Short mmCIF file of C-alpha atoms and ligand atoms in Angstrom, two decimals:
data_model
loop_
_atom_site.label_atom_id
_atom_site.label_comp_id
_atom_site.label_asym_id
_atom_site.label_seq_id
_atom_site.Cartn_x
_atom_site.Cartn_y
_atom_site.Cartn_z
CA UNK A 762 51.73 23.48 -14.81
CA UNK A 763 51.71 20.18 -16.97
CA UNK A 764 49.73 19.30 -19.92
CA UNK A 765 46.54 17.22 -18.73
CA UNK A 766 45.25 14.33 -21.08
CA UNK A 767 42.65 12.47 -19.69
CA UNK A 768 42.21 8.89 -21.11
CA UNK A 769 40.34 7.37 -18.32
CA UNK A 770 36.81 6.49 -20.53
CA UNK A 771 37.91 6.83 -24.10
CA UNK A 772 41.68 5.72 -25.54
CA UNK A 773 43.28 5.95 -28.68
CA UNK A 774 46.76 5.40 -29.57
CA UNK A 775 46.89 8.83 -31.50
CA UNK A 776 46.22 11.00 -28.28
CA UNK A 777 49.34 9.76 -27.02
CA UNK A 778 51.45 11.25 -30.19
CA UNK A 779 51.96 14.47 -28.17
CA UNK A 780 53.30 13.09 -24.99
CA UNK A 781 55.82 10.66 -27.01
CA UNK A 782 56.95 14.04 -28.54
CA UNK A 783 57.39 15.31 -25.22
CA UNK A 784 59.45 12.23 -24.24
CA UNK A 785 61.83 12.73 -27.34
CA UNK A 786 62.31 16.15 -26.82
CA UNK A 787 63.76 15.39 -22.97
CA UNK A 788 60.92 16.08 -20.71
CA UNK A 789 58.86 14.48 -18.16
CA UNK A 790 55.60 12.45 -18.64
CA UNK A 791 53.64 11.44 -15.96
CA UNK A 792 51.92 7.76 -17.27
CA UNK A 793 50.24 4.98 -15.76
CA UNK A 794 51.41 1.18 -15.89
CA UNK A 795 49.84 -1.70 -14.51
CA UNK A 796 51.50 -1.18 -11.04
CA UNK A 797 51.99 2.37 -10.29
CA UNK A 798 52.14 5.63 -12.32
CA UNK A 799 55.68 6.30 -13.44
CA UNK A 800 57.68 9.91 -13.88
CA UNK A 801 58.90 8.79 -17.26
CA UNK A 802 61.79 10.37 -19.40
CA UNK A 803 63.81 9.57 -22.57
CA UNK A 804 66.02 6.54 -20.69
CA UNK A 805 68.85 7.03 -23.23
CA UNK A 806 69.14 10.86 -22.81
CA UNK A 807 71.21 11.44 -19.55
CA UNK A 808 70.24 15.04 -19.64
CA UNK A 809 66.53 14.06 -19.57
CA UNK A 810 66.81 11.39 -16.20
CA UNK A 811 68.63 13.75 -14.64
CA UNK A 812 65.48 15.70 -14.64
CA UNK A 813 63.60 12.86 -12.83
CA UNK A 814 66.12 12.33 -9.75
CA UNK A 815 65.30 16.08 -9.37
CA UNK A 816 61.55 16.03 -9.34
CA UNK A 817 61.43 13.12 -7.15
CA UNK A 818 64.07 14.55 -4.73
CA UNK A 819 65.61 11.06 -5.51
CA UNK A 820 69.65 9.71 -4.16
CA UNK A 821 71.80 9.56 -7.24
CA UNK A 822 72.75 6.35 -6.12
CA UNK A 823 69.15 4.47 -6.74
CA UNK A 824 68.67 3.34 -10.40
CA UNK A 825 66.13 3.55 -12.53
CA UNK A 826 64.20 0.70 -14.30
CA UNK A 827 63.88 1.39 -18.27
CA UNK A 828 60.62 0.25 -19.84
CA UNK A 829 60.51 -0.98 -23.07
CA UNK A 830 58.03 -2.00 -25.65
CA UNK A 831 59.09 -4.92 -27.61
CA UNK A 832 62.13 -7.55 -27.40
CA UNK A 833 64.43 -5.81 -29.95
CA UNK A 834 64.24 -2.91 -27.26
CA UNK A 835 65.59 -5.47 -24.67
CA UNK A 836 68.54 -5.83 -26.74
CA UNK A 837 69.24 -2.31 -27.30
CA UNK A 838 70.12 -1.73 -23.47
CA UNK A 839 71.33 -5.40 -21.94
CA UNK A 840 73.90 -8.08 -23.06
CA UNK A 841 74.52 -11.42 -22.12
CA UNK A 842 71.27 -12.68 -21.80
CA UNK A 843 71.94 -15.86 -19.97
CA UNK A 844 68.89 -18.78 -21.06
CA UNK A 845 67.26 -18.68 -17.85
CA UNK A 846 66.87 -14.62 -18.09
CA UNK A 847 65.27 -14.93 -21.68
CA UNK A 848 63.00 -17.99 -20.29
CA UNK A 849 61.90 -15.32 -17.42
CA UNK A 850 61.05 -12.64 -19.94
CA UNK A 851 59.63 -15.11 -22.58
CA UNK A 852 57.19 -15.80 -19.75
CA UNK A 853 56.83 -12.98 -17.72
CA UNK A 854 57.02 -9.91 -20.20
CA UNK A 855 54.72 -7.82 -20.67
CA UNK A 856 53.93 -7.51 -16.97
CA UNK A 857 54.38 -6.56 -13.53
CA UNK A 858 58.28 -7.74 -13.49
CA UNK A 859 61.49 -5.90 -13.48
CA UNK A 860 64.75 -8.18 -14.31
CA UNK A 861 68.19 -6.52 -13.54
CA UNK A 862 70.39 -7.30 -16.23
CA UNK A 863 73.84 -6.77 -17.46
CA UNK A 864 73.81 -3.42 -18.97
CA UNK A 865 74.96 -2.03 -22.35
CA UNK A 866 77.62 0.74 -22.20
CA UNK A 867 75.88 3.23 -23.91
CA UNK A 868 73.14 3.28 -21.28
CA UNK A 869 73.42 6.36 -19.33
CA UNK A 870 75.41 5.90 -15.87
CA UNK A 871 72.83 7.97 -14.60
CA UNK A 872 70.28 5.77 -14.91
CA UNK A 873 71.89 2.77 -13.59
CA UNK A 874 73.45 4.75 -10.71
CA UNK A 875 76.73 3.60 -12.21
CA UNK A 876 76.19 -0.21 -11.76
CA UNK A 877 76.93 -2.59 -14.41
CA UNK A 878 73.37 -3.67 -14.70
CA UNK A 879 70.14 -2.20 -15.69
CA UNK A 880 66.73 -3.07 -14.65
CA UNK A 881 64.32 -3.80 -17.20
CA UNK A 882 60.56 -4.24 -17.37
CA UNK A 883 57.98 -4.18 -20.18
CA UNK A 884 54.41 -3.01 -19.03
CA UNK A 885 51.32 -4.70 -19.83
CA UNK A 886 49.13 -1.36 -19.68
CA UNK A 887 48.38 -0.48 -23.13
CA UNK A 888 48.95 3.47 -22.50
CA UNK A 889 52.61 2.73 -21.14
CA UNK A 890 53.06 0.06 -24.01
CA UNK A 891 52.17 2.51 -26.57
CA UNK A 892 53.69 5.42 -25.20
CA UNK A 893 56.95 3.79 -25.58
CA UNK A 894 56.39 2.15 -28.70
CA UNK A 895 55.41 5.56 -30.16
CA UNK A 896 58.76 7.35 -28.26
CA UNK A 897 60.35 4.41 -29.74
CA UNK A 898 63.17 4.80 -26.81
CA UNK A 899 63.15 2.99 -23.72
CA UNK A 900 61.64 5.24 -21.15
CA UNK A 901 63.44 5.56 -17.82
CA UNK A 902 60.88 5.74 -15.10
CA UNK A 903 60.59 5.27 -11.27
CA UNK A 904 57.43 5.26 -9.23
CA UNK A 905 55.28 8.39 -9.49
CA UNK A 906 55.85 10.08 -5.95
CA UNK A 907 58.28 12.47 -4.09
CA UNK A 908 60.97 9.83 -2.72
CA UNK A 909 59.95 8.48 0.75
CA UNK A 910 56.02 9.00 -0.11
CA UNK A 911 53.67 5.94 -1.44
CA UNK A 912 53.80 5.50 -5.11
CA UNK A 913 51.10 7.08 -6.79
CA UNK A 914 48.39 4.59 -8.42
CA UNK A 915 45.85 7.31 -9.44
CA UNK A 916 46.35 11.09 -10.39
CA UNK A 917 44.06 12.59 -7.75
CA UNK A 918 46.52 11.21 -5.17
CA UNK A 919 49.80 12.79 -6.70
CA UNK A 920 48.58 15.54 -8.81
CA UNK A 921 49.20 18.56 -6.29
CA UNK A 922 52.46 16.91 -5.06
CA UNK A 923 53.90 16.16 -9.19
CA UNK A 924 51.84 18.74 -11.47
CA UNK A 925 54.73 21.44 -11.03
CA UNK A 926 57.11 18.76 -11.47
CA UNK A 927 56.33 17.29 -14.65
CA UNK A 928 55.65 18.78 -18.21
CA UNK A 929 52.99 16.33 -19.01
CA UNK A 930 50.42 13.93 -17.12
CA UNK A 931 48.48 11.24 -18.68
CA UNK A 932 45.81 9.98 -16.43
CA UNK A 933 44.65 6.70 -17.23
CA UNK A 934 42.70 6.17 -14.02
CA UNK A 935 43.57 3.68 -10.99
CA UNK A 936 46.33 1.06 -11.53
CA UNK A 937 45.10 -2.62 -11.71
CA UNK A 938 47.59 -4.10 -9.35
CA UNK A 939 48.29 -1.22 -7.27
CA UNK A 940 51.94 -2.12 -5.89
CA UNK A 941 55.13 -1.67 -7.60
CA UNK A 942 56.57 -4.76 -10.29
CA UNK A 943 58.62 -7.60 -8.16
CA UNK A 944 62.39 -7.08 -9.34
CA UNK A 945 64.58 -10.10 -9.80
CA UNK A 946 67.88 -10.44 -10.58
CA UNK A 947 69.60 -13.75 -11.54
CA UNK A 948 72.70 -14.41 -9.73
CA UNK A 949 74.71 -18.02 -10.47
CA UNK A 950 71.72 -19.42 -12.05
CA UNK A 951 69.14 -18.65 -8.98
CA UNK A 952 66.48 -16.24 -9.31
CA UNK A 953 66.80 -13.56 -6.43
CA UNK A 954 63.81 -11.57 -5.30
CA UNK A 955 65.20 -7.76 -4.73
CA UNK A 956 61.38 -6.60 -4.31
CA UNK A 957 58.55 -8.47 -4.09
CA UNK A 958 55.66 -7.64 -6.16
CA UNK A 959 52.63 -9.32 -8.20
CA UNK A 960 54.60 -12.16 -9.58
CA UNK A 961 55.57 -14.44 -6.82
CA UNK A 962 57.73 -16.78 -4.99
CA UNK A 963 55.51 -19.49 -6.58
CA UNK A 964 55.19 -17.99 -10.09
CA UNK A 965 59.30 -17.69 -10.16
CA UNK A 966 60.12 -21.06 -8.67
CA UNK A 967 58.77 -23.24 -11.76
CA UNK A 968 61.99 -21.39 -13.70
CA UNK A 969 64.70 -22.50 -10.97
CA UNK A 970 65.70 -21.63 -7.17
CA UNK A 971 64.19 -18.60 -5.64
CA UNK A 972 65.87 -16.78 -3.27
CA UNK A 973 64.57 -14.05 -0.74
CA UNK A 974 66.91 -11.80 0.87
CA UNK A 975 66.48 -11.17 4.24
CA UNK A 976 66.22 -7.60 3.84
CA UNK A 977 62.61 -8.30 2.35
CA UNK A 978 61.18 -7.79 5.87
CA UNK A 979 64.18 -6.51 7.77
CA UNK A 980 65.02 -3.09 8.24
CA UNK A 981 68.53 -2.40 6.35
CA UNK A 982 71.31 -0.71 7.54
CA UNK A 983 72.60 2.45 5.89
CA UNK A 984 76.00 0.50 5.38
CA UNK A 985 74.45 -2.71 4.40
CA UNK A 986 75.28 -4.17 1.03
CA UNK A 987 71.87 -4.73 -0.28
CA UNK A 988 71.16 -5.66 -4.10
CA UNK A 989 68.73 -3.35 -4.67
CA UNK A 990 69.49 0.13 -3.55
CA UNK A 991 65.87 1.01 -3.53
CA UNK A 992 65.28 -0.85 -0.16
CA UNK A 993 67.82 1.20 1.95
CA UNK A 994 65.67 4.36 1.90
CA UNK A 995 63.21 5.24 3.90
CA UNK A 996 59.35 4.50 2.00
CA UNK A 997 55.62 4.85 2.36
CA UNK A 998 55.62 6.19 5.81
CA UNK A 999 52.80 8.64 6.65
CA UNK A 1000 53.48 11.33 9.10
CA UNK A 1001 51.22 9.74 11.57
CA UNK A 1002 52.46 6.79 14.01
CA UNK A 1003 51.41 3.86 12.50
CA UNK A 1004 51.85 0.39 13.99
CA UNK A 1005 51.85 -3.11 12.10
CA UNK A 1006 50.14 -6.03 14.05
CA UNK A 1007 50.26 -9.57 12.62
CA UNK A 1008 49.37 -13.46 13.96
CA UNK A 1009 48.83 -16.41 12.46
CA UNK A 1010 45.56 -16.71 15.07
CA UNK A 1011 43.20 -14.52 13.69
CA UNK A 1012 41.40 -14.61 17.28
CA UNK A 1013 44.35 -13.43 18.92
CA UNK A 1014 44.91 -10.83 16.58
CA UNK A 1015 41.64 -9.05 16.80
CA UNK A 1016 41.80 -8.97 20.68
CA UNK A 1017 45.23 -7.46 20.36
CA UNK A 1018 44.12 -4.62 17.97
CA UNK A 1019 40.97 -4.01 20.36
CA UNK A 1020 43.46 -3.71 23.40
CA UNK A 1021 45.62 -1.26 21.29
CA UNK A 1022 42.80 0.87 20.28
CA UNK A 1023 41.96 4.07 21.88
CA UNK A 1024 38.96 6.88 21.53
CA UNK A 1025 41.62 8.45 19.02
CA UNK A 1026 43.04 5.57 16.59
CA UNK A 1027 42.18 4.48 13.38
CA UNK A 1028 42.46 0.58 12.65
CA UNK A 1029 42.87 -0.23 8.76
CA UNK A 1030 41.77 -4.20 8.58
CA UNK A 1031 39.90 -6.69 6.57
CA UNK A 1032 36.08 -6.11 5.16
CA UNK A 1033 35.07 -8.87 7.59
CA UNK A 1034 36.71 -7.81 11.10
CA UNK A 1035 35.57 -3.74 10.73
CA UNK A 1036 32.53 -4.44 12.99
CA UNK A 1037 35.09 -5.30 16.01
CA UNK A 1038 36.50 -2.12 16.18
CA UNK A 1039 35.61 1.38 17.14
CA UNK A 1040 36.81 3.24 14.31
CA UNK A 1041 38.25 1.25 11.57
CA UNK A 1042 38.15 1.05 7.45
CA UNK A 1043 38.55 -1.89 5.27
CA UNK A 1044 41.68 -2.34 2.86
CA UNK A 1045 39.61 -5.09 1.03
CA UNK A 1046 39.16 -8.67 1.71
CA UNK A 1047 41.65 -10.48 -0.75
CA UNK A 1048 45.55 -9.85 -1.07
CA UNK A 1049 44.56 -8.36 -4.85
CA UNK A 1050 41.94 -5.72 -3.32
CA UNK A 1051 44.46 -5.03 -0.73
CA UNK A 1052 47.40 -4.58 -3.06
CA UNK A 1053 45.04 -2.44 -5.20
CA UNK A 1054 43.98 -0.17 -2.21
CA UNK A 1055 46.92 0.20 0.12
CA UNK A 1056 48.75 3.04 -1.11
CA UNK A 1057 46.02 5.27 -1.38
CA UNK A 1058 44.85 4.39 1.86
CA UNK A 1059 48.44 5.37 3.09
CA UNK A 1060 48.50 8.64 1.33
CA UNK A 1061 44.79 9.32 3.24
CA UNK A 1062 46.44 8.96 7.00
CA UNK A 1063 47.74 12.33 7.12
CA UNK A 1064 44.52 14.03 5.78
CA UNK A 1065 43.09 13.02 9.48
CA UNK A 1066 44.19 13.41 12.86
CA UNK A 1067 44.87 10.29 14.43
CA UNK A 1068 47.39 9.63 17.24
CA UNK A 1069 48.01 6.20 16.10
CA UNK A 1070 47.08 3.74 12.97
CA UNK A 1071 46.76 0.21 13.92
CA UNK A 1072 47.24 -2.03 10.54
CA UNK A 1073 46.26 -5.58 10.20
CA UNK A 1074 48.99 -7.38 8.75
CA UNK A 1075 48.63 -10.71 6.25
CA UNK A 1076 50.60 -13.70 6.04
CA UNK A 1077 54.10 -13.06 4.34
CA UNK A 1078 53.29 -15.43 1.32
CA UNK A 1079 52.39 -14.84 -2.31
CA UNK A 1080 51.02 -11.40 -3.00
CA UNK A 1081 51.13 -11.29 0.91
CA UNK A 1082 54.84 -10.83 1.07
CA UNK A 1083 54.72 -7.61 -1.10
CA UNK A 1084 51.96 -6.34 0.61
CA UNK A 1085 53.98 -7.04 4.21
CA UNK A 1086 57.08 -5.38 2.67
CA UNK A 1087 55.27 -2.45 2.14
CA UNK A 1088 53.34 -2.10 5.10
CA UNK A 1089 56.61 -2.97 7.32
CA UNK A 1090 58.57 0.10 5.56
CA UNK A 1091 55.20 2.16 6.06
CA UNK A 1092 55.00 1.53 9.84
CA UNK A 1093 59.00 2.53 9.83
CA UNK A 1094 59.63 -0.96 11.07
CA UNK A 1095 57.05 -0.49 13.99
CA UNK A 1096 56.14 -4.07 14.01
CA UNK A 1097 54.17 -6.60 16.51
CA UNK A 1098 53.80 -10.19 15.43
CA UNK A 1099 51.99 -12.14 18.51
O1 LIG B 350 56.21 -1.11 -11.01
C1 LIG B 350 57.23 -0.37 -10.81
O2 LIG B 350 58.82 -0.94 -11.09
C2 LIG B 350 57.41 0.91 -11.16
C3 LIG B 350 56.75 1.37 -12.65
C4 LIG B 350 56.45 2.96 -13.03
O3 LIG B 350 57.12 0.30 -13.53
N1 LIG B 350 58.70 1.79 -11.14
C5 LIG B 350 59.19 1.34 -10.17
O4 LIG B 350 60.41 2.33 -9.89
O5 LIG B 350 58.80 1.31 -8.53
P1 LIG B 350 61.20 2.62 -8.88
O6 LIG B 350 62.41 3.56 -9.17
O7 LIG B 350 60.32 3.51 -7.60
O8 LIG B 350 61.58 1.65 -7.89
C6 LIG B 350 62.80 0.48 -8.74
C7 LIG B 350 63.56 -0.49 -7.93
C8 LIG B 350 64.40 0.25 -6.85
O9 LIG B 350 64.07 -0.31 -5.74
C9 LIG B 350 65.58 0.46 -7.50
O10 LIG B 350 66.57 0.29 -6.36
C10 LIG B 350 65.73 -1.40 -8.12
O11 LIG B 350 64.16 -1.34 -8.62
N2 LIG B 350 66.68 -1.09 -9.24
C11 LIG B 350 66.38 -0.31 -10.39
N3 LIG B 350 67.67 -0.90 -11.14
C12 LIG B 350 68.53 -1.83 -10.39
C13 LIG B 350 69.66 -2.47 -10.66
N4 LIG B 350 70.39 -2.20 -11.73
N5 LIG B 350 70.01 -3.02 -9.86
C14 LIG B 350 69.42 -3.60 -8.42
N6 LIG B 350 68.38 -2.73 -8.44
C15 LIG B 350 67.47 -2.01 -9.21
MG1 LIG B 351 59.76 4.08 -5.70
#
């Protein structure tokens, strides 16, 4: 049983003192960020970080992001920061962006999965920021979920899954963005998107050439060399069979989804399309709404008993690229484009 702190309605920094002590004592603290919840531990304490891997059932070759609250903390863990990296940090931190930087040697190998780099992110969420500042150490934190499940965007979705696996739970209500941070790495002065998110291709391209690797929307073979180890693993998929359908032609898309639906299917679609189907729920009307809602909806699917869930895809541009990246994995690459 974890200790539970409710900060949904009222918040003051002092309330986080106890949780920050837990971090310093090498314990696990579940906390909100603006993207998704994280399972945090003192990022410079190897024994504490190992507990995260056990709690999540996470593969040890999948590195963790270190969360910082100020620029000095970045310099504490990263070295040889290039002018382009510095520009990206200045413009996007704090916010939903992770930059993979050259690591310093004292960062524990368990954090970086023995890579010579470390993922660094400065969350914008006040609770996350203050927790890191009070603990006065970079906090290692993966998304709050058992490996393979959708990331947690509110405590009620993940309470049963993680309550007996962490020491402390900070409830900050629903996370704002709902999808994990954009992960980038600068290689030869080009910005490679390792995982798409709220910070988009267009946001980044003001600062240099941006590369979107093929694996973002494709299946990765276990033996493929990928820049982001997390992309190799099965992710987000409910047990119920899911099919992602997309067409740039709206009428064709609706007709195809109608053809596929049976008496026992659920259609997940845009607000205004609901009326076209026998049994449908809305994931929102805008990309921001879809991003905010999608993990909660994916988590709810297995509670019902459908033979098939048909999910309407979105154009893979802007935030739509991140949404399609998650949906394609949720559907185990069961994807139909017409
Ligand atoms: O929004 C987020 O990023 C959330 C919140 C809690 O901050 N965290 C999160 O962490 O999504 P996680 O561990 O679920 O995903 C981190 C991703 C993984 O795909 C991992 O492989 C990649 O970032 N990553 C971390 N460090 C890396 C590194 N040094 N090189 C390449 N990829 C890295
Ligand atoms: Mg994750």
